[in-house]
Coordinates of C-alpha atoms in Angstrom, one line a residue:
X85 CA 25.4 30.6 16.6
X86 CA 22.9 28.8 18.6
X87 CA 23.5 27.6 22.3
X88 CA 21.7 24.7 21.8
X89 CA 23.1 20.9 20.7
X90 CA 22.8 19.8 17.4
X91 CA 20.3 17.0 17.4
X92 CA 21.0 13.8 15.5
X93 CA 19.4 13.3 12.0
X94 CA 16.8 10.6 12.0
X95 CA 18.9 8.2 10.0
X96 CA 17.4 4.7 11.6
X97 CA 14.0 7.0 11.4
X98 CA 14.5 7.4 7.7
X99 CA 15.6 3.8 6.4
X100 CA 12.9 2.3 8.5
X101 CA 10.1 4.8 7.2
X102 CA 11.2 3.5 3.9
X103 CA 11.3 -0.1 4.6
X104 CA 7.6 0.5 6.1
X105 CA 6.3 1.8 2.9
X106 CA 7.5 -0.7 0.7
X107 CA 6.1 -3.3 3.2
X108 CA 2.5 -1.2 2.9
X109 CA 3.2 -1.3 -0.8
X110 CA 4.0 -5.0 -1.1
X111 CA 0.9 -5.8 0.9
X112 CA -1.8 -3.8 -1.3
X113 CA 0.0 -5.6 -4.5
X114 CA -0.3 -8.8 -2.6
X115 CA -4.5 -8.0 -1.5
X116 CA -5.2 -6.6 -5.0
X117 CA -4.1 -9.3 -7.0
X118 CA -2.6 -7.5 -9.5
X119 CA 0.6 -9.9 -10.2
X120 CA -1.5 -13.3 -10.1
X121 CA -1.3 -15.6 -13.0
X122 CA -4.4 -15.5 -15.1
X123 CA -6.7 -18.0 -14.5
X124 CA -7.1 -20.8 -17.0
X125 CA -10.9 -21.4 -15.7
X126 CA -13.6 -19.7 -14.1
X127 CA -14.9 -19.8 -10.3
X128 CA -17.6 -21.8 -10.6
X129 CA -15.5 -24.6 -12.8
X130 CA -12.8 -24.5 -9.8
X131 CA -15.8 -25.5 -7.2
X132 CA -16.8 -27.6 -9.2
X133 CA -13.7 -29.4 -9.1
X134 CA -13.3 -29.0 -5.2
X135 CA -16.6 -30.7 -5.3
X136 CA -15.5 -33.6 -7.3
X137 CA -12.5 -34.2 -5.3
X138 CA -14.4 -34.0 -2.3
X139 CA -16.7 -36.4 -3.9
X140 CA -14.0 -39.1 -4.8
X141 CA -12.1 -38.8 -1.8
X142 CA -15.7 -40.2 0.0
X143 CA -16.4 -42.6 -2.3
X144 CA -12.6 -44.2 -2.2
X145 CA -11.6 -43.2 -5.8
X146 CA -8.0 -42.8 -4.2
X147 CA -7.5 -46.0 -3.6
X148 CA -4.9 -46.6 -6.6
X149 CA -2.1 -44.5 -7.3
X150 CA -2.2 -40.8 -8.0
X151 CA 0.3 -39.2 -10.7
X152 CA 2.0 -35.8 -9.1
X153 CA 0.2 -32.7 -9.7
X154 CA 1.9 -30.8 -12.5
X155 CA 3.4 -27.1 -11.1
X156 CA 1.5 -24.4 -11.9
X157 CA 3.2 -21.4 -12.9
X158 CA 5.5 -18.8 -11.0
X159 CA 2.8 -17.2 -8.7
X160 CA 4.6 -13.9 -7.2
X161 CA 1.7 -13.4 -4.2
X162 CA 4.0 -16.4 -2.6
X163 CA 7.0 -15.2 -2.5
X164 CA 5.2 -11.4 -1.2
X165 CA 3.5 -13.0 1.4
X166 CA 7.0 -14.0 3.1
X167 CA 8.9 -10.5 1.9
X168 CA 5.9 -8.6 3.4
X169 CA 6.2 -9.3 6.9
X170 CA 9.9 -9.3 6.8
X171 CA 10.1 -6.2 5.6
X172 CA 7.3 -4.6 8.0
X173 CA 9.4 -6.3 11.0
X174 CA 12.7 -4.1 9.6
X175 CA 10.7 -0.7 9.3
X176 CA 9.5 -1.6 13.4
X177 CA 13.0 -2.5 14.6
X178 CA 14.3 0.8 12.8
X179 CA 11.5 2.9 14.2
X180 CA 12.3 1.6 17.3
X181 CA 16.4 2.0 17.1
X182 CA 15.3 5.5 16.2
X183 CA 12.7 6.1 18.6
X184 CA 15.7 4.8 21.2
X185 CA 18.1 7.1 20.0
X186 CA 15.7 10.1 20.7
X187 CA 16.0 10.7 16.9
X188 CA 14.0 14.1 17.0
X189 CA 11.6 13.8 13.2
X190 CA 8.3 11.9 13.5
X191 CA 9.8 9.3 11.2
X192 CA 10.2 6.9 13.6
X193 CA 6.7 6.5 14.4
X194 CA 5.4 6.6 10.6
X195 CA 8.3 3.9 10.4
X196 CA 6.2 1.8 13.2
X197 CA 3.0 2.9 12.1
X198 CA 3.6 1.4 8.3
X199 CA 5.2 -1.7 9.5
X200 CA 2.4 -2.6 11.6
X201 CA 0.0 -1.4 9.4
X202 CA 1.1 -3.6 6.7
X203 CA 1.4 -6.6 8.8
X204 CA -1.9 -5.6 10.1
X205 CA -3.5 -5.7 6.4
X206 CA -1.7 -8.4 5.6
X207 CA -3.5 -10.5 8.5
X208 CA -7.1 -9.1 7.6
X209 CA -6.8 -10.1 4.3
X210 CA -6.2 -13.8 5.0
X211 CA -8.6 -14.0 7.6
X212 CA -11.0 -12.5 5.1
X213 CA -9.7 -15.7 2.9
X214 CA -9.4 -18.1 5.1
X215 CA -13.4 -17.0 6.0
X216 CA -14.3 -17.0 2.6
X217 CA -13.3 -20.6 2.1
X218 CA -14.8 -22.1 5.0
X219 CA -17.9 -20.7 3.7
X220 CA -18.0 -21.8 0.4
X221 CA -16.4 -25.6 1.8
X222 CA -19.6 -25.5 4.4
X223 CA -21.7 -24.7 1.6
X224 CA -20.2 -27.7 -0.7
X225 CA -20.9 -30.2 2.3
X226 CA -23.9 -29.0 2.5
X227 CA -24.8 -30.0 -1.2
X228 CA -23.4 -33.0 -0.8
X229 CA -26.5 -35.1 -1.1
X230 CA -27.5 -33.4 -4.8
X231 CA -23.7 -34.3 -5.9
X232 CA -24.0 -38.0 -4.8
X233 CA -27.8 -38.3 -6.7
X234 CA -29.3 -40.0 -3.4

């Protein structure tokens, strides 16, 4: 029989380091684009398009009355790019309930560690987006003379 205390299980520790690996999980599905809907046209036709909107919104084709966009289909990235962070902010408050009540494993921190790691790759890869479209809008603007035929 041992003199010393029992030491609590890492229960908060445990349920957190859980809800941080589904929130890692959840984010590589989101990046890698595994559960988006096929595309019905290629890259360079959806451009193409964003150059002829572009185009009639300068020249005042929009003028008249548009008809609604139809919905696309179900597009699961959505609905894992709200579920994500959500459960990556659990996984941290558990960590840190655990880390509070001196739960003795190192689950708490690989609780904290995955929560922040997959709201961390989560914000990289829309900056990495939202860089990747301002690139190809500048480069549409600045083609705009050869879509116009002046």
């Amino acid at each position: 029989m041992s003199l010393a205390a029992d030491a609590p299980r890492a229960h908060f520790g445990l349920i957190g380091f859980f809800f941080g690996v589904v929130a890692l999980l959840a984010a590589a599905i989101m990046t890698s684009g595994i559960l988006m809907p096929e595309t019905q046209q290629s890259i360079g036709t959806s451009i193409g398009e964003i150059a002829r909107d572009i185009k009639a919104a300068a020249t005042g084709a929009f003028t008249e009355s548009a008809a609604p966009p139809e919905p696309g289909p179900f597009d699961p990235t959505k609905l894992l790019a709200i579920v994500t962070p959500v459960l990556a902010a659990i996984a941290v408050i558990l960590g840190g309930v655990s880390v509070y009540r001196e739960e003795p494993t190192s689950l708490p921190k690989l609780a904290i560690g995955f929560g922040l790691g997959a709201v961390a790759m989560q914000y990289v890869f829309w900056m990495a987006l939202l860089i990747c479209g301002a690139v190809i809008v500048t480069a549409i603007i600045s083609n705009m003379d050869s879509i116009f035929d002046i």
